[in-house]
């Protein structure tokens, strides 16, 4: 195998593939990146039996072939190369990399022991890449990180016709986002559970093209696969074989009070007051007409903080406590200048959602594709 490629193209392609490599591979070959040249096309792949990543790039090849090399080392080297074309040659058990005056020789791994990448499932439809990346980031923040509870580490992806709903929860908050997409067939209905970290990473890095193709397959005994592909890149992940919570029953259908918050000002105030909140202690929010007072700390041997923020509040005065990290995560995810928080009681979940701004001509609020809701459980306040 012998080819020449632009340094930026090689570094970007290898770095993207290396993101999916397992930190502690079960067998040494899974730490490798597979380089394959066929004609003028370079394919860079990684696979660990759970997640696969494959990126392609145009090269000037004089000899086709395939070789498996240590993935993270290759990523570090290609990122550090000088700004010159890169010549790569596989010769026996070594891979030679030449770029300007820099030369590297890497050992290869046994390519015959490397597993075959899973085939991309059949296409289910396409979605705007920016919309998909935003939606996944908004929801994945609420996913759990405890691998002993796999149903909480995933994002539920539901397809109903031309609408996709994403949902994730760690039992303390629940995030739900709906958005439109373009299915390949009408009347499509499906529901799968996707590992949140894998989905978030793939969605964030597949935005180089205008669209992402969503592919689904379901085999026997839960061996389903989700495929995502964009411009010159594609990724697959095995689906989680777990039952997701019935989240629609958790979301309140009505509220007794509501507040409209300036997201930027309220977030800054909450961050300042939360500085004195000891780990596990709540941020106290006292809502009254026209304002909210934020408090944290309170005992003689702790720091104390208080700050008021102007809000539009409708309902009886309400005092409620929140985990400050969970509250700030929700505020960062609404992606609007103002947010609405709906309450039923101080001991029941509150729901945070974005508030659309009026159209430029002063008319009705400008529409955004899809809706976002972030439910957060309150923390019982002392006394």
XYZ file of N, CA, C and O in Angstrom, residues 47-165:
476
model
N -13.451 -0.301 15.013
C -14.583 -1.129 15.437
C -14.211 -1.859 16.717
O -13.095 -2.359 16.850
N -15.143 -1.913 17.692
C -14.881 -2.630 18.943
C -16.011 -3.600 19.293
O -16.217 -3.909 20.465
N -16.734 -4.057 18.298
C -17.886 -4.956 18.428
C -19.146 -4.242 18.924
O -20.223 -4.824 18.887
N -19.016 -3.006 19.402
C -20.182 -2.234 19.830
C -20.416 -1.054 18.894
O -21.532 -0.810 18.439
N -19.349 -0.309 18.635
C -19.411 0.920 17.834
C -18.431 0.804 16.679
O -17.293 0.337 16.864
N -18.857 1.228 15.501
C -17.942 1.285 14.368
C -17.936 2.692 13.793
O -18.934 3.416 13.872
N -16.813 3.085 13.238
C -16.677 4.387 12.584
C -15.869 4.195 11.306
O -14.884 3.450 11.291
N -16.291 4.863 10.253
C -15.610 4.727 8.964
C -15.639 6.073 8.257
O -16.698 6.683 8.112
N -14.472 6.549 7.859
C -14.362 7.811 7.137
C -13.582 7.580 5.851
O -12.688 6.719 5.794
N -13.914 8.340 4.826
C -13.265 8.179 3.528
C -12.671 9.501 3.067
O -13.161 10.580 3.418
N -11.603 9.400 2.265
C -10.935 10.585 1.745
C -10.295 10.241 0.407
O -9.909 9.091 0.160
N -10.168 11.244 -0.438
C -9.501 11.062 -1.733
C -7.993 11.165 -1.547
O -7.496 12.044 -0.826
N -7.264 10.263 -2.186
C -5.806 10.248 -2.092
C -5.216 10.007 -3.480
O -5.927 9.611 -4.416
N -3.901 10.227 -3.587
C -3.159 9.879 -4.802
C -2.439 8.566 -4.517
O -1.396 8.549 -3.855
N -3.021 7.469 -4.978
C -2.493 6.143 -4.643
C -1.713 5.557 -5.809
O -2.098 5.686 -6.965
N -0.612 4.901 -5.480
C 0.157 4.160 -6.477
C 0.068 2.663 -6.245
O 0.453 1.878 -7.121
N -0.439 2.266 -5.068
C -0.583 0.851 -4.767
C -1.681 0.662 -3.733
O -1.670 1.320 -2.687
N -2.659 -0.192 -4.026
C -3.754 -0.453 -3.096
C -3.297 -1.436 -2.023
O -2.255 -2.092 -2.139
N -4.124 -1.547 -0.962
C -3.802 -2.481 0.115
C -4.513 -2.100 1.387
O -5.308 -1.151 1.430
N -4.250 -2.846 2.453
C -4.851 -2.579 3.755
C -3.851 -2.904 4.842
O -3.034 -3.822 4.720
N -3.911 -2.116 5.940
C -2.979 -2.298 7.038
C -3.662 -1.828 8.319
O -4.486 -0.901 8.312
N -3.315 -2.482 9.438
C -3.867 -2.142 10.747
C -2.752 -1.591 11.615
O -1.715 -2.239 11.794
N -2.964 -0.369 12.148
C -1.920 0.289 12.936
C -2.508 0.777 14.252
O -3.721 0.984 14.368
N -1.666 0.987 15.292
C -2.163 1.508 16.568
C -2.882 2.839 16.364
O -2.295 3.814 15.874
N -4.164 2.897 16.750
C -5.011 4.021 16.376
C -4.689 5.327 17.069
O -4.557 6.366 16.422
N -4.550 5.306 18.385
C -4.317 6.572 19.095
C -2.943 7.148 18.761
O -2.787 8.375 18.667
N -1.945 6.287 18.589
C -0.612 6.772 18.210
C -0.666 7.405 16.821
O -0.074 8.481 16.585
N -1.378 6.774 15.896
C -1.507 7.341 14.558
C -2.205 8.702 14.609
O -1.809 9.643 13.904
N -3.220 8.834 15.450
C -3.934 10.112 15.572
C -3.020 11.198 16.118
O -3.029 12.342 15.644
N -2.203 10.854 17.118
C -1.278 11.846 17.686
C -0.237 12.276 16.664
O 0.110 13.462 16.564
N 0.267 11.321 15.891
C 1.290 11.640 14.891
C 0.717 12.520 13.784
O 1.310 13.548 13.411
N -0.437 12.138 13.234
C -0.998 12.904 12.113
C -1.387 14.312 12.557
O -1.309 15.257 11.770
N -1.796 14.459 13.822
C -2.139 15.799 14.317
C -0.906 16.686 14.445
O -0.989 17.916 14.313
N 0.254 16.076 14.690
C 1.476 16.846 14.927
C 2.321 17.054 13.678
O 3.352 17.741 13.740
N 1.925 16.504 12.531
C 2.741 16.607 11.320
C 2.819 18.049 10.822
O 1.882 18.833 11.002
N 3.916 18.407 10.158
C 4.038 19.750 9.573
C 3.081 19.898 8.390
O 2.577 18.915 7.848
N 2.825 21.138 7.958
C 1.841 21.383 6.883
C 2.383 21.061 5.495
O 2.627 21.950 4.675
N 2.578 19.786 5.228
C 3.052 19.326 3.931
C 2.281 18.069 3.543
O 1.697 17.403 4.405
N 2.251 17.710 2.266
C 1.618 16.441 1.873
C 2.262 15.266 2.606
O 3.458 15.284 2.930
N 1.481 14.243 2.866
C 1.942 13.083 3.632
C 2.025 11.876 2.706
O 1.082 11.566 1.968
N 3.173 11.202 2.741
C 3.364 9.958 1.996
C 3.347 8.789 2.981
O 4.075 8.792 3.985
N 2.499 7.803 2.703
C 2.364 6.640 3.578
C 2.616 5.374 2.755
O 2.053 5.201 1.675
N 3.474 4.517 3.306
C 3.838 3.273 2.623
C 3.819 2.132 3.628
O 4.391 2.249 4.727
N 3.128 1.056 3.278
C 3.148 -0.154 4.092
C 4.146 -1.123 3.487
O 4.049 -1.490 2.310
N 5.132 -1.515 4.300
C 6.180 -2.416 3.811
C 6.400 -3.493 4.862
O 7.041 -3.259 5.891
N 5.833 -4.658 4.609
C 5.974 -5.746 5.568
C 5.294 -5.421 6.888
O 4.144 -4.974 6.921
N 6.003 -5.592 8.013
C 5.391 -5.363 9.327
C 5.477 -3.917 9.802
O 5.231 -3.640 10.975
N 5.842 -2.981 8.921
C 6.004 -1.573 9.325
C 5.193 -0.669 8.402
O 4.924 -0.993 7.238
N 4.777 0.467 8.968
C 4.115 1.514 8.190
C 4.995 2.756 8.240
O 5.311 3.258 9.332
N 5.409 3.251 7.076
C 6.275 4.427 6.998
C 5.436 5.660 6.689
O 4.605 5.647 5.771
N 5.652 6.726 7.463
C 4.958 8.004 7.277
C 6.014 9.076 7.058
O 6.895 9.277 7.900
N 5.908 9.781 5.930
C 6.854 10.847 5.610
C 6.083 12.125 5.325
O 5.138 12.123 4.530
N 6.487 13.201 5.995
C 5.835 14.503 5.795
C 6.894 15.581 5.955
O 7.367 15.845 7.067
N 7.276 16.232 4.839
C 8.369 17.203 4.905
C 9.639 16.508 5.372
O 10.057 15.497 4.797
N 10.240 17.048 6.439
C 11.454 16.450 6.993
C 11.171 15.454 8.109
O 12.107 14.911 8.706
N 9.880 15.227 8.419
C 9.510 14.306 9.500
C 9.268 12.907 8.942
O 8.617 12.748 7.895
N 9.803 11.905 9.635
C 9.622 10.520 9.214
C 9.286 9.654 10.429
O 9.924 9.782 11.478
N 8.311 8.786 10.259
C 7.899 7.869 11.319
C 7.818 6.461 10.748
O 7.486 6.273 9.577
N 8.115 5.487 11.594
C 7.948 4.083 11.238
C 7.178 3.412 12.366
O 7.650 3.374 13.515
N 5.973 2.891 12.046
C 5.112 2.300 13.062
C 4.977 0.803 12.853
O 4.919 0.327 11.713
N 4.886 0.046 13.956
C 4.606 -1.385 13.814
C 3.148 -1.582 13.411
O 2.270 -0.789 13.776
N 2.876 -2.615 12.670
C 1.493 -2.911 12.281
C 0.946 -4.023 13.172
O 1.694 -4.765 13.809
N -0.368 -4.116 13.221
C -1.063 -5.162 13.955
C -1.567 -6.213 12.959
O -1.736 -5.909 11.778
N -1.825 -7.442 13.416
C -2.267 -8.491 12.479
C -3.652 -8.198 11.907
O -4.669 -8.375 12.584
N -3.687 -7.731 10.671
C -4.942 -7.331 10.060
C -5.901 -8.501 9.892
O -7.125 -8.317 9.884
N -5.366 -9.714 9.782
C -6.242 -10.883 9.605
C -7.057 -11.181 10.863
O -8.071 -11.884 10.804
N -6.630 -10.643 12.021
C -7.371 -10.864 13.267
C -8.420 -9.784 13.518
O -9.158 -9.867 14.504
N -8.458 -8.787 12.651
C -9.377 -7.668 12.888
C -10.785 -8.054 12.448
O -10.974 -8.632 11.367
N -11.810 -7.758 13.261
C -13.179 -8.157 12.896
C -13.713 -7.326 11.733
O -13.330 -6.171 11.541
N -14.608 -7.925 10.970
C -15.250 -7.206 9.870
C -16.242 -6.186 10.425
O -16.980 -6.468 11.372
N -16.255 -5.002 9.840
C -17.194 -3.979 10.280
C -18.620 -4.388 9.910
O -18.836 -5.023 8.876
N -19.600 -4.045 10.744
C -20.987 -4.364 10.400
C -21.433 -3.569 9.182
O -20.986 -2.444 8.955
N -22.320 -4.168 8.398
C -22.862 -3.466 7.237
C -23.817 -2.371 7.705
O -24.503 -2.510 8.717
N -23.835 -1.275 6.967
C -24.768 -0.204 7.288
C -26.195 -0.690 7.038
O -26.504 -1.203 5.971
N -27.091 -0.555 8.040
C -28.485 -0.980 7.834
C -29.147 -0.184 6.722
O -28.618 0.827 6.241
N -30.304 -0.637 6.300
C -31.035 0.077 5.254
C -31.500 1.433 5.769
O -31.853 1.596 6.936
N -31.506 2.416 4.880
C -31.863 3.791 5.243
C -33.319 3.880 5.661
O -34.209 3.300 5.041
N -33.572 4.644 6.745
C -34.941 4.903 7.191
C -35.399 6.302 6.810
O -36.600 6.557 6.676
N -34.443 7.240 6.628
C -34.791 8.602 6.260
C -33.632 9.541 6.517
O -32.542 9.114 6.920
N -33.859 10.827 6.305
C -32.815 11.836 6.490
C -33.337 12.957 7.377
O -34.545 13.224 7.437
N -32.395 13.615 8.060
C -32.712 14.733 8.938
C -31.635 15.787 8.757
O -30.480 15.469 8.452
N -32.005 17.059 8.908
C -31.011 18.129 8.833
C -29.963 17.904 9.914
O -30.300 17.701 11.093
N -28.700 17.961 9.550
C -27.634 17.614 10.489
C -27.586 18.553 11.689
O -27.359 18.114 12.821
N -27.801 19.853 11.473
C -27.762 20.804 12.591
C -28.912 20.559 13.566
O -28.734 20.655 14.786
N -30.098 20.264 13.029
C -31.253 19.983 13.887
C -30.999 18.731 14.716
O -31.262 18.698 15.932
N -30.474 17.693 14.087
C -30.216 16.443 14.791
C -29.162 16.624 15.876
O -29.325 16.140 17.006
N -28.078 17.338 15.552
C -27.011 17.551 16.534
C -27.526 18.337 17.733
O -27.206 18.014 18.885
N -28.336 19.379 17.486
C -28.883 20.162 18.589
C -29.815 19.321 19.448
O -29.743 19.341 20.682
N -30.704 18.560 18.806
C -31.674 17.755 19.541
C -30.983 16.720 20.420
O -31.341 16.535 21.590
N -29.986 16.032 19.884
C -29.289 15.012 20.657
C -28.559 15.639 21.840
O -28.577 15.105 22.959
N -27.913 16.787 21.627
C -27.189 17.431 22.725
C -28.143 17.880 23.821
O -27.808 17.820 25.011
N -29.334 18.333 23.453
C -30.304 18.770 24.447
C -30.787 17.611 25.321
O -31.053 17.788 26.514
N -30.919 16.436 24.725
C -31.486 15.297 25.443
C -30.421 14.497 26.183
O -30.633 14.052 27.318
N -29.262 14.302 25.569
C -28.232 13.441 26.144
C -27.737 13.943 27.491
O -27.233 13.161 28.306
N -27.891 15.237 27.770
C -27.430 15.786 29.042
C -28.160 15.155 30.221
O -27.628 15.095 31.340
N -29.368 14.638 29.993
C -30.158 14.051 31.072
C -29.954 12.550 31.206
O -30.536 11.927 32.100
N -29.156 11.944 30.342
C -28.955 10.496 30.391
C -28.089 10.110 31.583
O -27.197 10.864 32.000
N -28.334 8.929 32.139
C -27.537 8.454 33.257
C -26.166 7.992 32.818
O -25.916 7.730 31.637
N -25.270 7.867 33.769
C -23.894 7.442 33.481
C -23.504 6.184 34.242
O -22.340 5.794 34.251
N -24.468 5.560 34.884
C -24.226 4.329 35.643
C -24.480 3.128 34.733
O -25.623 2.809 34.415
N -23.393 2.463 34.319
C -23.524 1.357 33.371
C -24.241 0.139 33.958
O -24.607 -0.779 33.222
N -24.422 0.119 35.277
C -25.174 -0.991 35.864
C -26.677 -0.830 35.638
O -27.443 -1.761 35.910
N -27.097 0.334 35.177
C -28.501 0.587 34.836
C -28.572 0.984 33.366
O -28.741 2.162 33.034
N -28.425 0.025 32.446
C -28.301 0.357 31.023
C -29.513 1.095 30.467
O -29.358 1.895 29.539
N -30.698 0.869 31.003
C -31.871 1.558 30.460
C -31.807 3.063 30.679
O -32.466 3.821 29.986
N -30.980 3.502 31.647
C -30.857 4.930 31.926
C -29.656 5.564 31.224
O -29.496 6.780 31.277
N -28.806 4.764 30.582
C -27.644 5.319 29.882
C -27.928 5.558 28.413
O -27.035 5.969 27.674
N -29.159 5.310 27.986
C -29.492 5.442 26.576
C -30.431 6.599 26.295
O -31.015 7.203 27.200
N -30.551 6.909 25.025
C -31.530 7.874 24.516
C -32.579 7.085 23.743
O -32.240 6.327 22.825
N -33.821 7.232 24.138
C -34.893 6.568 23.397
C -35.193 7.376 22.146
O -35.452 8.584 22.220
N -35.146 6.709 21.012
C -35.423 7.340 19.725
C -36.713 6.740 19.185
O -36.764 5.544 18.900
N -37.744 7.575 19.086
C -39.044 7.121 18.603
C -39.341 7.780 17.260
O -39.177 8.992 17.103
N -39.767 6.982 16.316
C -40.156 7.471 15.001
C -41.641 7.229 14.814
O -42.118 6.105 14.980
N -42.367 8.291 14.502
C -43.778 8.190 14.155
C -44.030 9.064 12.926
O -44.142 10.279 13.031
N -44.052 8.423 11.757
C -44.260 9.187 10.530
C -43.120 10.153 10.290
O -41.940 9.766 10.250
N -43.462 11.443 10.157
C -42.444 12.449 9.855
C -41.929 13.160 11.107
O -41.386 14.256 11.014
N -42.092 12.542 12.265
C -41.607 13.140 13.512
C -40.751 12.157 14.289
O -41.064 10.970 14.397
N -39.640 12.677 14.845
C -38.775 11.912 15.733
C -38.857 12.519 17.128
O -38.835 13.749 17.285
N -38.954 11.675 18.143
C -38.918 12.110 19.530
C -37.729 11.450 20.208
O -37.550 10.235 20.117
